[in-house]
Amino acid sequence: MRVLVIEDDAAVADGLIDGLSYANFETLHVTTGSAGLAAITTYRPEIVLLDLGLPDMDGTDVCRAIRLKEQIPIIVVSARDDEMDRVIALEIGADDYVVKPFGMRELVARIRAVSRRTGTIEADAPPATERRFGPLVIDIRAQRVLLANEPVHLTAKEFDLLVYLCNEPGAALRRADILHDVWDTNWYGTTKTLDAHIAAIRKKLGDPGWIQSVRGVGFRFEQPTPNEPNA
């Protein structure tokens, strides 16, 4: 799917492009509303991610201009979290509204949901079920993990945790969010359970570099660099 990102903040745009590329979306990034309107014709995107605070014109005007000519799905991605801003954007033609900061998993899910509603993609298109990170292969459908073509035997919860972490490689994920999403929506237990599962996965993968601790936050999944020492 071709995604047009209209965003003037370079840091936000870089994160969007990385996350969308990982989710197998093709992206084009522009930094102004006028460039975004021009790209609608030249790039022919299948969905638009639109910031409201653009340097040359307000994002609501961009949304209105797109909607006058095209029925391309538009998701507003903005730091404006006032209810009236959301109402105005939706009333002039936006299909969804996401407030910064946001998680890439949520944004990708919203893109797919909007695309299904608007017919941009087939509703029954099968999702990707395999993740590859160098020698590590995580097969979600088969509930199987291979490292250098050798099976890694994980418990069901260890597998769920590894899949959750690898869905956002490089992202620092908060302990509370991990417990909330992997264990239970009403988890109130000790975080030692999470630490124990992380330690078990690290041991089975043979390199703690696969799951790195982020001080004061939680954990981050990354493919270790070749020269990174084992511990």
mmCIF file with all atom_site columns, C-alpha atoms in Angstrom, residues 85-183:
data_model
loop_
_atom_site.group_PDB
_atom_site.id
_atom_site.type_symbol
_atom_site.label_atom_id
_atom_site.label_alt_id
_atom_site.label_comp_id
_atom_site.label_asym_id
_atom_site.label_entity_id
_atom_site.label_seq_id
_atom_site.pdbx_PDB_ins_code
_atom_site.Cartn_x
_atom_site.Cartn_y
_atom_site.Cartn_z
_atom_site.occupancy
_atom_site.B_iso_or_equiv
_atom_site.pdbx_formal_charge
_atom_site.auth_seq_id
_atom_site.auth_comp_id
_atom_site.auth_asym_id
_atom_site.auth_atom_id
_atom_site.pdbx_PDB_model_num
ATOM 1  C CA . ASP A 1 85  ? -10.070 19.752  16.564 1.00 0.00 ? 85  ASP A CA 1
ATOM 2  C CA . ARG A 1 86  ? -11.079 16.104  16.205 1.00 0.00 ? 86  ARG A CA 1
ATOM 3  C CA . VAL A 1 87  ? -14.673 16.977  15.419 1.00 0.00 ? 87  VAL A CA 1
ATOM 4  C CA . ILE A 1 88  ? -13.693 19.522  12.756 1.00 0.00 ? 88  ILE A CA 1
ATOM 5  C CA . ALA A 1 89  ? -11.219 17.153  11.095 1.00 0.00 ? 89  ALA A CA 1
ATOM 6  C CA . LEU A 1 90  ? -13.745 14.335  10.953 1.00 0.00 ? 90  LEU A CA 1
ATOM 7  C CA . GLU A 1 91  ? -16.521 16.588  9.716  1.00 0.00 ? 91  GLU A CA 1
ATOM 8  C CA . ILE A 1 92  ? -14.463 17.921  6.788  1.00 0.00 ? 92  ILE A CA 1
ATOM 9  C CA . GLY A 1 93  ? -13.577 14.440  5.613  1.00 0.00 ? 93  GLY A CA 1
ATOM 10 C CA . ALA A 1 94  ? -10.889 12.770  7.721  1.00 0.00 ? 94  ALA A CA 1
ATOM 11 C CA . ASP A 1 95  ? -11.504 9.053   8.243  1.00 0.00 ? 95  ASP A CA 1
ATOM 12 C CA . ASP A 1 96  ? -9.669  8.806   11.577 1.00 0.00 ? 96  ASP A CA 1
ATOM 13 C CA . TYR A 1 97  ? -7.739  10.958  14.058 1.00 0.00 ? 97  TYR A CA 1
ATOM 14 C CA . VAL A 1 98  ? -4.626  9.883   15.991 1.00 0.00 ? 98  VAL A CA 1
ATOM 15 C CA . VAL A 1 99  ? -3.088  12.064  18.708 1.00 0.00 ? 99  VAL A CA 1
ATOM 16 C CA . LYS A 1 100 ? 0.692   12.316  19.112 1.00 0.00 ? 100 LYS A CA 1
ATOM 17 C CA . PRO A 1 101 ? 2.505   10.626  20.712 1.00 0.00 ? 101 PRO A CA 1
ATOM 18 C CA . PHE A 1 102 ? 1.204   7.295   19.491 1.00 0.00 ? 102 PHE A CA 1
ATOM 19 C CA . GLY A 1 103 ? 2.366   3.691   19.126 1.00 0.00 ? 103 GLY A CA 1
ATOM 20 C CA . MET A 1 104 ? 3.200   2.365   15.676 1.00 0.00 ? 104 MET A CA 1
ATOM 21 C CA . ARG A 1 105 ? 1.224   -0.813  16.292 1.00 0.00 ? 105 ARG A CA 1
ATOM 22 C CA . GLU A 1 106 ? -1.877  1.242   16.954 1.00 0.00 ? 106 GLU A CA 1
ATOM 23 C CA . LEU A 1 107 ? -1.308  3.434   13.896 1.00 0.00 ? 107 LEU A CA 1
ATOM 24 C CA . VAL A 1 108 ? -0.748  0.446   11.596 1.00 0.00 ? 108 VAL A CA 1
ATOM 25 C CA . ALA A 1 109 ? -3.907  -1.173  12.976 1.00 0.00 ? 109 ALA A CA 1
ATOM 26 C CA . ARG A 1 110 ? -5.850  2.017   12.321 1.00 0.00 ? 110 ARG A CA 1
ATOM 27 C CA . ILE A 1 111 ? -4.486  2.237   8.761  1.00 0.00 ? 111 ILE A CA 1
ATOM 28 C CA . ARG A 1 112 ? -5.626  -1.307  8.062  1.00 0.00 ? 112 ARG A CA 1
ATOM 29 C CA . ALA A 1 113 ? -9.003  -0.745  9.696  1.00 0.00 ? 113 ALA A CA 1
ATOM 30 C CA . VAL A 1 114 ? -9.646  2.425   7.668  1.00 0.00 ? 114 VAL A CA 1
ATOM 31 C CA . SER A 1 115 ? -8.472  0.673   4.515  1.00 0.00 ? 115 SER A CA 1
ATOM 32 C CA . ARG A 1 116 ? -10.899 -2.188  5.105  1.00 0.00 ? 116 ARG A CA 1
ATOM 33 C CA . ARG A 1 117 ? -13.782 0.210   5.736  1.00 0.00 ? 117 ARG A CA 1
ATOM 34 C CA . THR A 1 118 ? -13.074 2.228   2.606  1.00 0.00 ? 118 THR A CA 1
ATOM 35 C CA . GLY A 1 119 ? -12.272 -0.760  0.394  1.00 0.00 ? 119 GLY A CA 1
ATOM 36 C CA . THR A 1 120 ? -8.623  0.226   -0.148 1.00 0.00 ? 120 THR A CA 1
ATOM 37 C CA . ILE A 1 121 ? -7.544  -3.325  0.692  1.00 0.00 ? 121 ILE A CA 1
ATOM 38 C CA . GLU A 1 122 ? -9.432  -6.588  0.786  1.00 0.00 ? 122 GLU A CA 1
ATOM 39 C CA . ALA A 1 123 ? -10.946 -7.204  4.186  1.00 0.00 ? 123 ALA A CA 1
ATOM 40 C CA . ASP A 1 124 ? -9.811  -10.817 4.188  1.00 0.00 ? 124 ASP A CA 1
ATOM 41 C CA . ALA A 1 125 ? -6.223  -10.180 3.091  1.00 0.00 ? 125 ALA A CA 1
ATOM 42 C CA . PRO A 1 126 ? -4.054  -12.507 5.200  1.00 0.00 ? 126 PRO A CA 1
ATOM 43 C CA . PRO A 1 127 ? -1.660  -10.734 7.584  1.00 0.00 ? 127 PRO A CA 1
ATOM 44 C CA . ALA A 1 128 ? 2.061   -11.451 7.543  1.00 0.00 ? 128 ALA A CA 1
ATOM 45 C CA . THR A 1 129 ? 2.727   -14.253 9.998  1.00 0.00 ? 129 THR A CA 1
ATOM 46 C CA . GLU A 1 130 ? 6.516   -14.472 9.898  1.00 0.00 ? 130 GLU A CA 1
ATOM 47 C CA . ARG A 1 131 ? 9.121   -12.119 11.320 1.00 0.00 ? 131 ARG A CA 1
ATOM 48 C CA . ARG A 1 132 ? 12.777  -12.343 10.245 1.00 0.00 ? 132 ARG A CA 1
ATOM 49 C CA . PHE A 1 133 ? 15.663  -10.652 11.994 1.00 0.00 ? 133 PHE A CA 1
ATOM 50 C CA . GLY A 1 134 ? 18.915  -11.971 10.574 1.00 0.00 ? 134 GLY A CA 1
ATOM 51 C CA . PRO A 1 135 ? 19.303  -15.536 11.892 1.00 0.00 ? 135 PRO A CA 1
ATOM 52 C CA . LEU A 1 136 ? 16.124  -15.292 13.994 1.00 0.00 ? 136 LEU A CA 1
ATOM 53 C CA . VAL A 1 137 ? 12.821  -16.387 12.450 1.00 0.00 ? 137 VAL A CA 1
ATOM 54 C CA . ILE A 1 138 ? 9.557   -16.046 14.388 1.00 0.00 ? 138 ILE A CA 1
ATOM 55 C CA . ASP A 1 139 ? 6.680   -17.913 12.736 1.00 0.00 ? 139 ASP A CA 1
ATOM 56 C CA . ILE A 1 140 ? 3.501   -16.663 14.390 1.00 0.00 ? 140 ILE A CA 1
ATOM 57 C CA . ARG A 1 141 ? 1.102   -19.009 12.610 1.00 0.00 ? 141 ARG A CA 1
ATOM 58 C CA . ALA A 1 142 ? 3.160   -22.094 13.440 1.00 0.00 ? 142 ALA A CA 1
ATOM 59 C CA . GLN A 1 143 ? 4.083   -20.812 16.944 1.00 0.00 ? 143 GLN A CA 1
ATOM 60 C CA . ARG A 1 144 ? 7.707   -21.616 16.173 1.00 0.00 ? 144 ARG A CA 1
ATOM 61 C CA . VAL A 1 145 ? 11.038  -19.849 16.631 1.00 0.00 ? 145 VAL A CA 1
ATOM 62 C CA . LEU A 1 146 ? 14.207  -20.706 14.720 1.00 0.00 ? 146 LEU A CA 1
ATOM 63 C CA . LEU A 1 147 ? 17.665  -19.319 15.408 1.00 0.00 ? 147 LEU A CA 1
ATOM 64 C CA . ALA A 1 148 ? 20.282  -20.121 12.748 1.00 0.00 ? 148 ALA A CA 1
ATOM 65 C CA . ASN A 1 149 ? 17.842  -22.809 11.520 1.00 0.00 ? 149 ASN A CA 1
ATOM 66 C CA . GLU A 1 150 ? 17.760  -24.444 14.952 1.00 0.00 ? 150 GLU A CA 1
ATOM 67 C CA . PRO A 1 151 ? 14.477  -24.563 16.926 1.00 0.00 ? 151 PRO A CA 1
ATOM 68 C CA . VAL A 1 152 ? 14.210  -22.453 20.061 1.00 0.00 ? 152 VAL A CA 1
ATOM 69 C CA . HIS A 1 153 ? 11.765  -23.959 22.541 1.00 0.00 ? 153 HIS A CA 1
ATOM 70 C CA . LEU A 1 154 ? 9.718   -21.252 24.257 1.00 0.00 ? 154 LEU A CA 1
ATOM 71 C CA . THR A 1 155 ? 6.734   -21.535 26.541 1.00 0.00 ? 155 THR A CA 1
ATOM 72 C CA . ALA A 1 156 ? 3.442   -20.139 25.256 1.00 0.00 ? 156 ALA A CA 1
ATOM 73 C CA . LYS A 1 157 ? 3.805   -16.941 27.301 1.00 0.00 ? 157 LYS A CA 1
ATOM 74 C CA . GLU A 1 158 ? 7.478   -16.523 26.325 1.00 0.00 ? 158 GLU A CA 1
ATOM 75 C CA . PHE A 1 159 ? 6.435   -16.797 22.681 1.00 0.00 ? 159 PHE A CA 1
ATOM 76 C CA . ASP A 1 160 ? 3.647   -14.228 23.129 1.00 0.00 ? 160 ASP A CA 1
ATOM 77 C CA . LEU A 1 161 ? 6.089   -11.864 24.825 1.00 0.00 ? 161 LEU A CA 1
ATOM 78 C CA . LEU A 1 162 ? 8.732   -12.237 22.101 1.00 0.00 ? 162 LEU A CA 1
ATOM 79 C CA . VAL A 1 163 ? 6.153   -11.599 19.364 1.00 0.00 ? 163 VAL A CA 1
ATOM 80 C CA . TYR A 1 164 ? 4.905   -8.503  21.210 1.00 0.00 ? 164 TYR A CA 1
ATOM 81 C CA . LEU A 1 165 ? 8.408   -7.077  21.543 1.00 0.00 ? 165 LEU A CA 1
ATOM 82 C CA . CYS A 1 166 ? 9.446   -7.796  17.958 1.00 0.00 ? 166 CYS A CA 1
ATOM 83 C CA . ASN A 1 167 ? 6.356   -6.095  16.544 1.00 0.00 ? 167 ASN A CA 1
ATOM 84 C CA . GLU A 1 168 ? 8.138   -2.775  17.221 1.00 0.00 ? 168 GLU A CA 1
ATOM 85 C CA . PRO A 1 169 ? 11.855  -3.428  16.767 1.00 0.00 ? 169 PRO A CA 1
ATOM 86 C CA . GLY A 1 170 ? 13.977  -0.636  18.202 1.00 0.00 ? 170 GLY A CA 1
ATOM 87 C CA . ALA A 1 171 ? 11.101  0.880   20.187 1.00 0.00 ? 171 ALA A CA 1
ATOM 88 C CA . ALA A 1 172 ? 11.380  1.276   23.965 1.00 0.00 ? 172 ALA A CA 1
ATOM 89 C CA . LEU A 1 173 ? 8.289   -0.431  25.376 1.00 0.00 ? 173 LEU A CA 1
ATOM 90 C CA . ARG A 1 174 ? 7.056   0.391   28.857 1.00 0.00 ? 174 ARG A CA 1
ATOM 91 C CA . ARG A 1 175 ? 6.789   -2.336  31.483 1.00 0.00 ? 175 ARG A CA 1
ATOM 92 C CA . ALA A 1 176 ? 3.196   -1.407  32.261 1.00 0.00 ? 176 ALA A CA 1
ATOM 93 C CA . ASP A 1 177 ? 2.197   -1.636  28.594 1.00 0.00 ? 177 ASP A CA 1
ATOM 94 C CA . ILE A 1 178 ? 3.885   -5.012  28.171 1.00 0.00 ? 178 ILE A CA 1
ATOM 95 C CA . LEU A 1 179 ? 2.135   -6.446  31.231 1.00 0.00 ? 179 LEU A CA 1
ATOM 96 C CA . HIS A 1 180 ? -1.167  -4.914  30.153 1.00 0.00 ? 180 HIS A CA 1
ATOM 97 C CA . ASP A 1 181 ? -1.037  -6.314  26.623 1.00 0.00 ? 181 ASP A CA 1
ATOM 98 C CA . VAL A 1 182 ? 0.728   -9.669  27.070 1.00 0.00 ? 182 VAL A CA 1
ATOM 99 C CA . TRP A 1 183 ? -0.640  -10.809 30.407 1.00 0.00 ? 183 TRP A CA 1
#
